[in-house]
């Protein structure tokens, strides 16, 4: 029998216990997680997730990029409501980034299973592959292919730092890359995630209603100089690649500050060659990440980055290349779904506020193709992508309850 289920609540203690159980897989000495995509540790986390879902009578399928879909059938054969996030982490990641959204979704399925509540539409819970982008680039690649924004076969050719091909990494943990990805209708997509910023906690808010996903551009920069002996090469005759990289790195910061308060600019990876104490660096490779929630300003930042690289190359006389790695335009989330999220949050007496997502999420890819919304829960001190990442059980429970009620509204909609 189909009922509205407005009085249903998740089991907060069970949700927290599940979060802590998953955190043991790839757990680090400092209390975080290292569960990178398509590793043996990731496979262990996937197996636990599958077992939990199958106990609820859900069918669990994977697609051709390894994303997992746990399906609970509806009363009618209609496109499903999809909820979820990701279980992979950064090398020094936390317990909640991505994992909250997947296991809160698991709580939704558990509540439906326990009550016997049947929804009009099917509900699917997804664990997206390689959201983090720390092993294979770009980030969020599986949801991008699902949403029709990237090519499946090309994505399978992505390689990690050790040269391992993504398709081979899938085969290594028993996943079939020949299966299709996407190409089907869904009614709506809904994701719960920690904020990864300090605003909600600072304002005492329980829930964030994400109105826009921040746009980003990723680049790789290579500065090529000439390696020579650190002791015998006179200072004026050196072609020091690291010295030429420094004004670019500083310039990235200045570009972001010139578009305050929303502008962001980061150099997060760097590799020196030959990386020897007594050799002048002959080549430096580093990443650049710039972000802004407005497309026009992001375009201005892109122009500024390119002009900066050209200027430094001219001033130093060294060869400097700039390679585009990823571009994600700012994306608005569905106003109708956001209205449901706001209504259900208010009905539970929770304090919410509109917010912009400073990080990329699978919901950003999905929103470009499907009606989608992103919900934020606070995290302590805004810390994320760090083993110290933390939140309270009450924050997790509140977010999961909003997810539950919104998912039921969507799954029972005409």
mmCIF file of C-alpha atoms in Angstrom:
data_model
loop_
_atom_site.group_PDB
_atom_site.id
_atom_site.type_symbol
_atom_site.label_atom_id
_atom_site.label_comp_id
_atom_site.label_asym_id
_atom_site.label_seq_id
_atom_site.Cartn_x
_atom_site.Cartn_y
_atom_site.Cartn_z
ATOM 1 C CA UNK A 1 0.000 0.000 0.000
ATOM 2 C CA UNK A 2 1.342 3.442 -0.913
ATOM 3 C CA UNK A 3 1.325 6.002 1.907
ATOM 4 C CA UNK A 4 2.992 9.385 2.251
ATOM 5 C CA UNK A 5 5.206 8.477 5.184
ATOM 6 C CA UNK A 6 5.573 12.044 6.481
ATOM 7 C CA UNK A 7 6.125 10.834 10.034
ATOM 8 C CA UNK A 8 8.952 8.460 9.167
ATOM 9 C CA UNK A 9 12.414 9.032 10.585
ATOM 10 C CA UNK A 10 15.754 7.344 10.049
ATOM 11 C CA UNK A 11 17.500 5.498 12.864
ATOM 12 C CA UNK A 12 20.237 7.987 13.719
ATOM 13 C CA UNK A 13 22.184 5.566 15.889
ATOM 14 C CA UNK A 14 22.167 2.932 13.142
ATOM 15 C CA UNK A 15 23.282 5.487 10.553
ATOM 16 C CA UNK A 16 26.191 6.537 12.755
ATOM 17 C CA UNK A 17 27.160 2.916 13.395
ATOM 18 C CA UNK A 18 27.185 2.266 9.642
ATOM 19 C CA UNK A 19 29.390 5.307 9.059
ATOM 20 C CA UNK A 20 31.837 4.058 11.672
ATOM 21 C CA UNK A 21 31.778 0.517 10.253
ATOM 22 C CA UNK A 22 32.569 1.738 6.746
ATOM 23 C CA UNK A 23 35.322 3.965 8.175
ATOM 24 C CA UNK A 24 37.196 0.889 9.387
ATOM 25 C CA UNK A 25 37.802 -0.081 5.746
ATOM 26 C CA UNK A 26 40.904 1.836 4.748
ATOM 27 C CA UNK A 27 41.030 3.465 8.172
ATOM 28 C CA UNK A 28 44.179 5.479 8.920
ATOM 29 C CA UNK A 29 46.135 5.931 12.141
ATOM 30 C CA UNK A 30 44.943 9.527 12.416
ATOM 31 C CA UNK A 31 41.280 8.491 12.280
ATOM 32 C CA UNK A 32 40.602 9.160 8.613
ATOM 33 C CA UNK A 33 40.244 6.937 5.546
ATOM 34 C CA UNK A 34 42.333 5.994 2.536
ATOM 35 C CA UNK A 35 39.895 4.167 0.281
ATOM 36 C CA UNK A 36 40.878 5.291 -3.194
ATOM 37 C CA UNK A 37 38.825 4.332 -6.226
ATOM 38 C CA UNK A 38 39.162 0.858 -7.727
ATOM 39 C CA UNK A 39 41.701 -0.388 -5.191
ATOM 40 C CA UNK A 40 41.432 -3.554 -3.144
ATOM 41 C CA UNK A 41 40.289 -1.436 -0.196
ATOM 42 C CA UNK A 42 37.589 0.147 -2.344
ATOM 43 C CA UNK A 43 36.475 -3.339 -3.348
ATOM 44 C CA UNK A 44 36.123 -4.237 0.334
ATOM 45 C CA UNK A 45 33.952 -1.187 0.942
ATOM 46 C CA UNK A 46 31.862 -2.016 -2.115
ATOM 47 C CA UNK A 47 31.301 -5.555 -0.860
ATOM 48 C CA UNK A 48 30.026 -4.309 2.487
ATOM 49 C CA UNK A 49 27.714 -1.830 0.774
ATOM 50 C CA UNK A 50 26.369 -4.553 -1.523
ATOM 51 C CA UNK A 51 25.725 -6.898 1.398
ATOM 52 C CA UNK A 52 23.828 -4.211 3.303
ATOM 53 C CA UNK A 53 21.629 -3.449 0.281
ATOM 54 C CA UNK A 54 20.933 -7.061 -0.630
ATOM 55 C CA UNK A 55 19.742 -7.752 2.921
ATOM 56 C CA UNK A 56 16.951 -5.284 2.176
ATOM 57 C CA UNK A 57 15.861 -7.199 -0.917
ATOM 58 C CA UNK A 58 17.393 -4.698 -3.321
ATOM 59 C CA UNK A 59 18.974 -5.757 -6.584
ATOM 60 C CA UNK A 60 22.504 -4.357 -6.935
ATOM 61 C CA UNK A 61 23.971 -3.801 -10.396
ATOM 62 C CA UNK A 62 27.131 -2.111 -11.632
ATOM 63 C CA UNK A 63 27.635 -0.182 -14.855
ATOM 64 C CA UNK A 64 30.607 -0.018 -17.216
ATOM 65 C CA UNK A 65 32.520 2.341 -14.922
ATOM 66 C CA UNK A 66 31.844 0.370 -11.761
ATOM 67 C CA UNK A 67 29.166 2.646 -10.283
ATOM 68 C CA UNK A 68 26.810 0.598 -8.111
ATOM 69 C CA UNK A 69 23.006 0.927 -8.235
ATOM 70 C CA UNK A 70 20.862 -0.657 -5.487
ATOM 71 C CA UNK A 71 17.253 -0.686 -6.705
ATOM 72 C CA UNK A 72 14.051 -0.908 -4.705
ATOM 73 C CA UNK A 73 11.146 -1.442 -7.053
ATOM 74 C CA UNK A 74 8.160 0.885 -7.097
ATOM 75 C CA UNK A 75 4.483 0.202 -7.650
ATOM 76 C CA UNK A 76 4.712 1.394 -11.232
ATOM 77 C CA UNK A 77 7.250 0.892 -14.010
ATOM 78 C CA UNK A 78 8.468 4.490 -14.090
ATOM 79 C CA UNK A 79 11.874 6.181 -14.218
ATOM 80 C CA UNK A 80 13.426 5.966 -10.751
ATOM 81 C CA UNK A 81 14.350 8.575 -8.200
ATOM 82 C CA UNK A 82 18.105 8.204 -7.698
ATOM 83 C CA UNK A 83 19.828 9.127 -4.435
ATOM 84 C CA UNK A 84 23.438 8.644 -3.379
ATOM 85 C CA UNK A 85 27.011 9.873 -3.512
ATOM 86 C CA UNK A 86 30.400 8.085 -3.354
ATOM 87 C CA UNK A 87 32.423 5.780 -1.091
ATOM 88 C CA UNK A 88 35.905 6.526 -2.461
ATOM 89 C CA UNK A 89 38.120 8.905 -0.476
ATOM 90 C CA UNK A 90 41.213 11.036 -0.749
ATOM 91 C CA UNK A 91 44.534 9.413 0.322
ATOM 92 C CA UNK A 92 44.214 11.284 3.620
ATOM 93 C CA UNK A 93 40.438 11.616 3.591
ATOM 94 C CA UNK A 94 37.782 11.548 6.269
ATOM 95 C CA UNK A 95 34.878 9.354 7.281
ATOM 96 C CA UNK A 96 32.037 11.469 5.882
ATOM 97 C CA UNK A 97 32.902 13.042 2.509
ATOM 98 C CA UNK A 98 30.630 11.186 0.085
ATOM 99 C CA UNK A 99 30.052 8.350 2.521
ATOM 100 C CA UNK A 100 27.348 10.293 4.379
ATOM 101 C CA UNK A 101 25.271 10.541 1.208
ATOM 102 C CA UNK A 102 25.555 6.845 0.386
ATOM 103 C CA UNK A 103 24.828 5.567 3.885
ATOM 104 C CA UNK A 104 22.059 8.097 4.513
ATOM 105 C CA UNK A 105 20.562 6.716 1.303
ATOM 106 C CA UNK A 106 20.974 3.241 2.759
ATOM 107 C CA UNK A 107 18.978 4.423 5.785
ATOM 108 C CA UNK A 108 16.210 5.547 3.428
ATOM 109 C CA UNK A 109 16.050 2.022 1.983
ATOM 110 C CA UNK A 110 16.165 0.485 5.458
ATOM 111 C CA UNK A 111 13.216 2.582 6.639
ATOM 112 C CA UNK A 112 11.170 1.628 3.570
ATOM 113 C CA UNK A 113 12.046 -2.033 4.052
ATOM 114 C CA UNK A 114 11.123 -2.048 7.745
ATOM 115 C CA UNK A 115 7.808 -0.243 7.253
ATOM 116 C CA UNK A 116 6.855 -2.017 4.053
ATOM 117 C CA UNK A 117 6.125 1.360 2.477
ATOM 118 C CA UNK A 118 5.862 1.157 -1.315
ATOM 119 C CA UNK A 119 6.577 4.171 -3.443
ATOM 120 C CA UNK A 120 5.042 4.906 -6.822
ATOM 121 C CA UNK A 121 8.424 5.161 -8.501
ATOM 122 C CA UNK A 122 11.432 2.923 -7.923
ATOM 123 C CA UNK A 123 14.210 4.332 -5.752
ATOM 124 C CA UNK A 124 17.831 3.627 -6.641
ATOM 125 C CA UNK A 125 20.801 4.223 -4.375
ATOM 126 C CA UNK A 126 24.056 4.895 -6.235
ATOM 127 C CA UNK A 127 27.702 4.692 -5.240
ATOM 128 C CA UNK A 128 29.566 6.602 -7.965
ATOM 129 C CA UNK A 129 33.053 5.494 -8.998
ATOM 130 C CA UNK A 130 36.067 7.804 -8.609
ATOM 131 C CA UNK A 131 34.269 10.970 -7.502
ATOM 132 C CA UNK A 132 37.375 12.266 -5.774
ATOM 133 C CA UNK A 133 39.644 12.344 -8.812
ATOM 134 C CA UNK A 134 42.759 11.722 -6.721
ATOM 135 C CA UNK A 135 43.578 8.445 -8.471
ATOM 136 C CA UNK A 136 42.061 8.952 -11.928
ATOM 137 C CA UNK A 137 41.354 12.333 -13.451
ATOM 138 C CA UNK A 138 39.097 14.132 -13.925
ATOM 139 C CA UNK A 139 37.060 13.930 -10.751
ATOM 140 C CA UNK A 140 33.411 12.805 -10.914
ATOM 141 C CA UNK A 141 34.149 10.945 -14.135
ATOM 142 C CA UNK A 142 31.571 8.171 -13.698
ATOM 143 C CA UNK A 143 28.638 10.531 -13.174
ATOM 144 C CA UNK A 144 29.870 12.644 -16.111
ATOM 145 C CA UNK A 145 29.621 9.652 -18.447
ATOM 146 C CA UNK A 146 26.254 8.639 -16.953
ATOM 147 C CA UNK A 147 24.893 12.127 -17.611
ATOM 148 C CA UNK A 148 26.190 12.108 -21.182
ATOM 149 C CA UNK A 149 28.888 14.708 -20.562
ATOM 150 C CA UNK A 150 31.895 12.475 -21.293
ATOM 151 C CA UNK A 151 32.738 9.463 -23.451
ATOM 152 C CA UNK A 152 32.793 6.018 -21.862
ATOM 153 C CA UNK A 153 35.600 4.529 -23.944
ATOM 154 C CA UNK A 154 37.833 7.581 -23.508
ATOM 155 C CA UNK A 155 37.245 7.576 -19.750
ATOM 156 C CA UNK A 156 38.394 3.960 -19.526
ATOM 157 C CA UNK A 157 41.795 5.109 -20.840
ATOM 158 C CA UNK A 158 42.461 7.430 -17.876
ATOM 159 C CA UNK A 159 45.621 6.437 -16.012
ATOM 160 C CA UNK A 160 46.727 6.871 -12.423
ATOM 161 C CA UNK A 161 50.140 8.092 -11.225
ATOM 162 C CA UNK A 162 51.589 4.606 -11.672
ATOM 163 C CA UNK A 163 50.337 4.353 -15.256
ATOM 164 C CA UNK A 164 47.526 1.911 -14.447
ATOM 165 C CA UNK A 165 44.647 2.247 -16.881
ATOM 166 C CA UNK A 166 41.190 2.787 -15.338
ATOM 167 C CA UNK A 167 39.683 -0.086 -17.320
ATOM 168 C CA UNK A 168 42.421 -2.409 -16.068
ATOM 169 C CA UNK A 169 41.926 -1.236 -12.489
ATOM 170 C CA UNK A 170 38.236 -2.135 -12.852
ATOM 171 C CA UNK A 171 39.111 -5.620 -14.097
ATOM 172 C CA UNK A 172 41.491 -5.989 -11.166
ATOM 173 C CA UNK A 173 38.591 -5.879 -8.702
ATOM 174 C CA UNK A 174 36.174 -7.867 -10.873
ATOM 175 C CA UNK A 175 34.235 -5.071 -12.590
ATOM 176 C CA UNK A 176 33.072 -5.326 -16.205
ATOM 177 C CA UNK A 177 33.974 -2.251 -18.269
ATOM 178 C CA UNK A 178 31.964 -3.488 -21.272
ATOM 179 C CA UNK A 179 28.621 -2.799 -19.578
ATOM 180 C CA UNK A 180 26.687 0.322 -20.636
ATOM 181 C CA UNK A 181 26.793 3.595 -18.681
ATOM 182 C CA UNK A 182 23.749 5.850 -18.500
ATOM 183 C CA UNK A 183 21.499 6.169 -21.525
ATOM 184 C CA UNK A 184 18.339 5.869 -19.472
ATOM 185 C CA UNK A 185 15.727 8.144 -17.939
ATOM 186 C CA UNK A 186 15.582 9.051 -14.283
ATOM 187 C CA UNK A 187 12.888 11.130 -12.609
ATOM 188 C CA UNK A 188 15.171 13.045 -10.250
ATOM 189 C CA UNK A 189 18.549 12.908 -8.541
ATOM 190 C CA UNK A 190 19.101 13.858 -4.894
ATOM 191 C CA UNK A 191 22.401 13.921 -3.013
ATOM 192 C CA UNK A 192 23.292 14.583 0.633
ATOM 193 C CA UNK A 193 26.859 15.689 1.372
ATOM 194 C CA UNK A 194 28.829 17.383 4.102
ATOM 195 C CA UNK A 195 29.339 21.080 3.368
ATOM 196 C CA UNK A 196 33.156 20.875 3.340
ATOM 197 C CA UNK A 197 33.096 24.484 4.489
ATOM 198 C CA UNK A 198 32.488 26.414 7.728
ATOM 199 C CA UNK A 199 29.329 28.408 6.977
ATOM 200 C CA UNK A 200 26.561 26.131 8.287
ATOM 201 C CA UNK A 201 28.268 25.402 11.596
ATOM 202 C CA UNK A 202 29.209 29.055 12.117
ATOM 203 C CA UNK A 203 25.604 30.156 11.603
ATOM 204 C CA UNK A 204 24.065 27.333 13.624
ATOM 205 C CA UNK A 205 22.252 25.949 10.575
ATOM 206 C CA UNK A 206 21.220 22.300 10.359
ATOM 207 C CA UNK A 207 20.807 22.074 6.581
ATOM 208 C CA UNK A 208 22.175 23.814 3.495
ATOM 209 C CA UNK A 209 20.022 24.234 0.397
ATOM 210 C CA UNK A 210 22.553 24.269 -2.449
ATOM 211 C CA UNK A 211 21.354 26.679 -5.105
ATOM 212 C CA UNK A 212 24.439 26.596 -7.346
ATOM 213 C CA UNK A 213 27.448 24.371 -7.887
ATOM 214 C CA UNK A 214 30.632 26.383 -8.311
ATOM 215 C CA UNK A 215 32.303 26.240 -11.712
ATOM 216 C CA UNK A 216 35.910 25.109 -11.963
ATOM 217 C CA UNK A 217 38.822 24.825 -14.335
ATOM 218 C CA UNK A 218 41.730 22.403 -13.885
ATOM 219 C CA UNK A 219 45.052 22.755 -15.669
ATOM 220 C CA UNK A 220 48.442 21.055 -15.695
ATOM 221 C CA UNK A 221 51.480 23.316 -16.035
ATOM 222 C CA UNK A 222 54.939 22.150 -17.108
ATOM 223 C CA UNK A 223 57.934 24.463 -16.791
ATOM 224 C CA UNK A 224 61.034 23.224 -18.626
ATOM 225 C CA UNK A 225 64.436 24.647 -17.732
ATOM 226 C CA UNK A 226 67.852 22.998 -17.713
ATOM 227 C CA UNK A 227 69.184 20.776 -14.940
ATOM 228 C CA UNK A 228 72.794 21.321 -13.918
ATOM 229 C CA UNK A 229 75.093 21.100 -10.923
ATOM 230 C CA UNK A 230 74.013 23.149 -7.902
ATOM 231 C CA UNK A 231 77.567 23.917 -6.875
ATOM 232 C CA UNK A 232 79.320 24.713 -10.133
ATOM 233 C CA UNK A 233 76.645 26.559 -12.139
ATOM 234 C CA UNK A 234 76.819 30.362 -11.629
ATOM 235 C CA UNK A 235 73.553 31.957 -10.535
ATOM 236 C CA UNK A 236 73.166 34.227 -13.598
ATOM 237 C CA UNK A 237 73.529 31.280 -16.001
ATOM 238 C CA UNK A 238 70.924 29.024 -14.428
ATOM 239 C CA UNK A 239 67.661 27.967 -16.074
ATOM 240 C CA UNK A 240 65.874 27.024 -12.863
ATOM 241 C CA UNK A 241 62.417 25.608 -13.616
ATOM 242 C CA UNK A 242 61.297 25.885 -9.994
ATOM 243 C CA UNK A 243 62.204 29.552 -9.813
ATOM 244 C CA UNK A 244 60.072 30.189 -12.916
ATOM 245 C CA UNK A 245 57.158 28.249 -11.400
ATOM 246 C CA UNK A 246 57.008 30.441 -8.297
ATOM 247 C CA UNK A 247 55.536 33.605 -9.903
ATOM 248 C CA UNK A 248 52.856 31.475 -11.559
ATOM 249 C CA UNK A 249 51.897 29.920 -8.229
ATOM 250 C CA UNK A 250 51.781 33.322 -6.562
ATOM 251 C CA UNK A 251 49.840 34.706 -9.515
ATOM 252 C CA UNK A 252 47.151 32.025 -9.179
ATOM 253 C CA UNK A 253 46.536 33.237 -5.628
ATOM 254 C CA UNK A 254 46.330 36.833 -6.792
ATOM 255 C CA UNK A 255 43.833 35.955 -9.540
ATOM 256 C CA UNK A 256 41.567 34.332 -6.956
ATOM 257 C CA UNK A 257 41.870 37.262 -4.544
ATOM 258 C CA UNK A 258 41.027 39.699 -7.314
ATOM 259 C CA UNK A 259 37.623 37.993 -7.552
ATOM 260 C CA UNK A 260 36.905 37.800 -3.815
ATOM 261 C CA UNK A 261 35.022 36.587 -1.924
ATOM 262 C CA UNK A 262 33.933 33.698 -4.171
ATOM 263 C CA UNK A 263 37.106 33.253 -6.225
ATOM 264 C CA UNK A 264 39.333 30.288 -5.482
ATOM 265 C CA UNK A 265 42.807 29.404 -6.754
ATOM 266 C CA UNK A 266 44.944 26.430 -5.723
ATOM 267 C CA UNK A 267 48.133 24.624 -6.676
ATOM 268 C CA UNK A 268 47.724 21.216 -5.064
ATOM 269 C CA UNK A 269 50.194 18.931 -6.838
ATOM 270 C CA UNK A 270 53.849 19.473 -7.744
ATOM 271 C CA UNK A 271 56.622 17.300 -9.150
ATOM 272 C CA UNK A 272 60.260 18.357 -9.495
ATOM 273 C CA UNK A 273 62.676 16.655 -11.874
ATOM 274 C CA UNK A 274 65.185 15.255 -11.170
ATOM 275 C CA UNK A 275 64.244 16.026 -7.523
ATOM 276 C CA UNK A 276 67.829 15.831 -6.304
ATOM 277 C CA UNK A 277 69.340 17.937 -3.542
ATOM 278 C CA UNK A 278 72.354 19.109 -5.549
ATOM 279 C CA UNK A 279 70.775 19.486 -8.990
ATOM 280 C CA UNK A 280 69.040 22.632 -10.284
ATOM 281 C CA UNK A 281 65.459 21.596 -11.199
ATOM 282 C CA UNK A 282 65.224 21.007 -14.928
ATOM 283 C CA UNK A 283 61.467 20.576 -15.003
ATOM 284 C CA UNK A 284 58.553 21.337 -12.708
ATOM 285 C CA UNK A 285 55.055 19.974 -13.216
ATOM 286 C CA UNK A 286 52.145 21.255 -11.145
ATOM 287 C CA UNK A 287 48.354 21.451 -11.083
ATOM 288 C CA UNK A 288 46.180 24.556 -11.077
ATOM 289 C CA UNK A 289 42.581 24.684 -9.820
ATOM 290 C CA UNK A 290 40.477 27.867 -10.167
ATOM 291 C CA UNK A 291 36.798 28.194 -9.210
ATOM 292 C CA UNK A 292 33.913 30.653 -9.159
ATOM 293 C CA UNK A 293 30.091 30.315 -9.073
ATOM 294 C CA UNK A 294 29.577 32.811 -11.951
ATOM 295 C CA UNK A 295 30.391 31.668 -15.487
ATOM 296 C CA UNK A 296 31.448 35.114 -16.710
ATOM 297 C CA UNK A 297 33.927 35.582 -13.874
ATOM 298 C CA UNK A 298 35.269 32.036 -14.280
ATOM 299 C CA UNK A 299 35.943 32.903 -17.916
ATOM 300 C CA UNK A 300 37.834 36.012 -16.805
ATOM 301 C CA UNK A 301 39.903 33.908 -14.428
ATOM 302 C CA UNK A 302 40.679 31.481 -17.254
ATOM 303 C CA UNK A 303 41.939 34.345 -19.412
ATOM 304 C CA UNK A 304 44.036 35.637 -16.525
ATOM 305 C CA UNK A 305 45.656 32.232 -15.939
ATOM 306 C CA UNK A 306 46.617 31.932 -19.605
ATOM 307 C CA UNK A 307 47.991 35.485 -19.697
ATOM 308 C CA UNK A 308 49.992 34.818 -16.518
ATOM 309 C CA UNK A 309 51.660 31.736 -18.011
ATOM 310 C CA UNK A 310 52.494 33.581 -21.231
ATOM 311 C CA UNK A 311 53.975 36.526 -19.316
ATOM 312 C CA UNK A 312 56.191 34.355 -17.109
ATOM 313 C CA UNK A 313 57.391 32.363 -20.115
ATOM 314 C CA UNK A 314 58.371 35.591 -21.883
ATOM 315 C CA UNK A 315 60.090 37.006 -18.805
ATOM 316 C CA UNK A 316 62.100 33.877 -17.979
ATOM 317 C CA UNK A 317 62.770 32.609 -21.498
ATOM 318 C CA UNK A 318 61.766 29.096 -20.418
ATOM 319 C CA UNK A 319 59.258 26.829 -22.154
ATOM 320 C CA UNK A 320 56.023 26.716 -20.165
ATOM 321 C CA UNK A 321 53.014 24.660 -21.273
ATOM 322 C CA UNK A 322 49.458 24.933 -19.976
ATOM 323 C CA UNK A 323 47.186 21.923 -20.544
ATOM 324 C CA UNK A 324 43.438 21.938 -19.923
ATOM 325 C CA UNK A 325 42.455 18.964 -17.749
ATOM 326 C CA UNK A 326 38.836 19.660 -16.838
ATOM 327 C CA UNK A 327 36.215 22.379 -17.142
ATOM 328 C CA UNK A 328 32.956 22.383 -15.245
ATOM 329 C CA UNK A 329 30.680 25.390 -15.714
ATOM 330 C CA UNK A 330 28.639 26.680 -12.761
ATOM 331 C CA UNK A 331 25.397 24.733 -12.481
ATOM 332 C CA UNK A 332 22.067 25.752 -10.893
ATOM 333 C CA UNK A 333 20.054 23.110 -9.085
ATOM 334 C CA UNK A 334 16.392 22.372 -9.769
ATOM 335 C CA UNK A 335 14.148 24.981 -8.079
ATOM 336 C CA UNK A 336 11.183 22.607 -7.722
ATOM 337 C CA UNK A 337 13.227 19.955 -5.930
ATOM 338 C CA UNK A 338 14.892 22.618 -3.782
ATOM 339 C CA UNK A 339 11.426 23.812 -2.773
ATOM 340 C CA UNK A 340 10.582 20.293 -1.581
ATOM 341 C CA UNK A 341 13.838 20.110 0.386
ATOM 342 C CA UNK A 342 13.121 23.472 2.028
ATOM 343 C CA UNK A 343 9.539 22.455 2.893
ATOM 344 C CA UNK A 344 10.548 19.151 4.441
ATOM 345 C CA UNK A 345 13.367 20.755 6.387
ATOM 346 C CA UNK A 346 11.011 23.386 7.778
ATOM 347 C CA UNK A 347 8.399 20.749 8.631
ATOM 348 C CA UNK A 348 10.951 19.079 10.923
ATOM 349 C CA UNK A 349 11.819 22.376 12.592
ATOM 350 C CA UNK A 350 15.330 22.457 11.162
ATOM 351 C CA UNK A 351 17.210 25.683 10.493
ATOM 352 C CA UNK A 352 18.308 25.889 6.872
ATOM 353 C CA UNK A 353 19.891 28.424 4.540
ATOM 354 C CA UNK A 354 20.706 28.785 0.863
ATOM 355 C CA UNK A 355 24.345 28.113 0.027
ATOM 356 C CA UNK A 356 26.738 27.758 -2.927
ATOM 357 C CA UNK A 357 28.774 24.586 -3.257
ATOM 358 C CA UNK A 358 32.461 25.417 -3.336
ATOM 359 C CA UNK A 359 33.383 21.832 -4.220
ATOM 360 C CA UNK A 360 32.423 19.728 -7.202
ATOM 361 C CA UNK A 361 29.984 16.868 -6.655
ATOM 362 C CA UNK A 362 28.356 14.165 -8.747
ATOM 363 C CA UNK A 363 25.130 16.146 -8.302
ATOM 364 C CA UNK A 364 26.711 18.921 -10.385
ATOM 365 C CA UNK A 365 27.129 16.558 -13.329
ATOM 366 C CA UNK A 366 23.670 15.085 -12.888
ATOM 367 C CA UNK A 367 22.071 18.546 -12.726
ATOM 368 C CA UNK A 368 23.229 19.267 -16.267
ATOM 369 C CA UNK A 369 20.997 16.479 -17.606
ATOM 370 C CA UNK A 370 18.429 15.536 -14.951
ATOM 371 C CA UNK A 371 16.320 17.421 -12.354
ATOM 372 C CA UNK A 372 18.694 17.382 -9.382
ATOM 373 C CA UNK A 373 19.296 18.850 -5.952
ATOM 374 C CA UNK A 374 22.138 18.839 -3.436
ATOM 375 C CA UNK A 375 21.671 19.010 0.342
ATOM 376 C CA UNK A 376 24.436 19.975 2.776
ATOM 377 C CA UNK A 377 24.983 18.906 6.369
ATOM 378 C CA UNK A 378 27.451 20.847 8.543
ATOM 379 C CA UNK A 379 30.919 19.544 9.294
ATOM 380 C CA UNK A 380 33.148 20.617 12.169
ATOM 381 C CA UNK A 381 35.248 23.716 11.428
ATOM 382 C CA UNK A 382 34.588 23.232 7.726
ATOM 383 C CA UNK A 383 37.407 20.678 7.532
ATOM 384 C CA UNK A 384 37.320 18.122 4.699
ATOM 385 C CA UNK A 385 39.795 16.212 2.515
ATOM 386 C CA UNK A 386 41.601 15.696 5.808
ATOM 387 C CA UNK A 387 41.741 12.863 8.308
ATOM 388 C CA UNK A 388 40.426 15.268 10.947
ATOM 389 C CA UNK A 389 37.116 15.660 9.061
ATOM 390 C CA UNK A 390 34.246 15.338 11.552
ATOM 391 C CA UNK A 391 30.557 15.977 12.180
ATOM 392 C CA UNK A 392 28.027 15.239 14.912
ATOM 393 C CA UNK A 393 25.551 12.346 14.880
ATOM 394 C CA UNK A 394 22.745 14.916 15.132
ATOM 395 C CA UNK A 395 23.881 16.653 11.938
ATOM 396 C CA UNK A 396 24.059 13.328 10.101
ATOM 397 C CA UNK A 397 20.604 12.311 11.316
ATOM 398 C CA UNK A 398 19.023 15.630 10.367
ATOM 399 C CA UNK A 399 20.438 15.460 6.853
ATOM 400 C CA UNK A 400 19.311 11.861 6.423
ATOM 401 C CA UNK A 401 15.780 12.727 7.553
ATOM 402 C CA UNK A 402 15.542 15.534 5.004
ATOM 403 C CA UNK A 403 16.836 13.134 2.355
ATOM 404 C CA UNK A 404 14.237 10.538 3.367
ATOM 405 C CA UNK A 405 11.287 12.913 3.252
ATOM 406 C CA UNK A 406 12.346 14.595 0.018
ATOM 407 C CA UNK A 407 12.991 11.241 -1.661
ATOM 408 C CA UNK A 408 9.507 10.030 -0.662
ATOM 409 C CA UNK A 409 7.897 13.180 -2.045
ATOM 410 C CA UNK A 410 9.716 12.723 -5.344
ATOM 411 C CA UNK A 411 9.091 8.981 -5.553
ATOM 412 C CA UNK A 412 5.349 9.425 -4.958
ATOM 413 C CA UNK A 413 4.927 12.431 -7.249
ATOM 414 C CA UNK A 414 2.507 12.160 -10.192
#
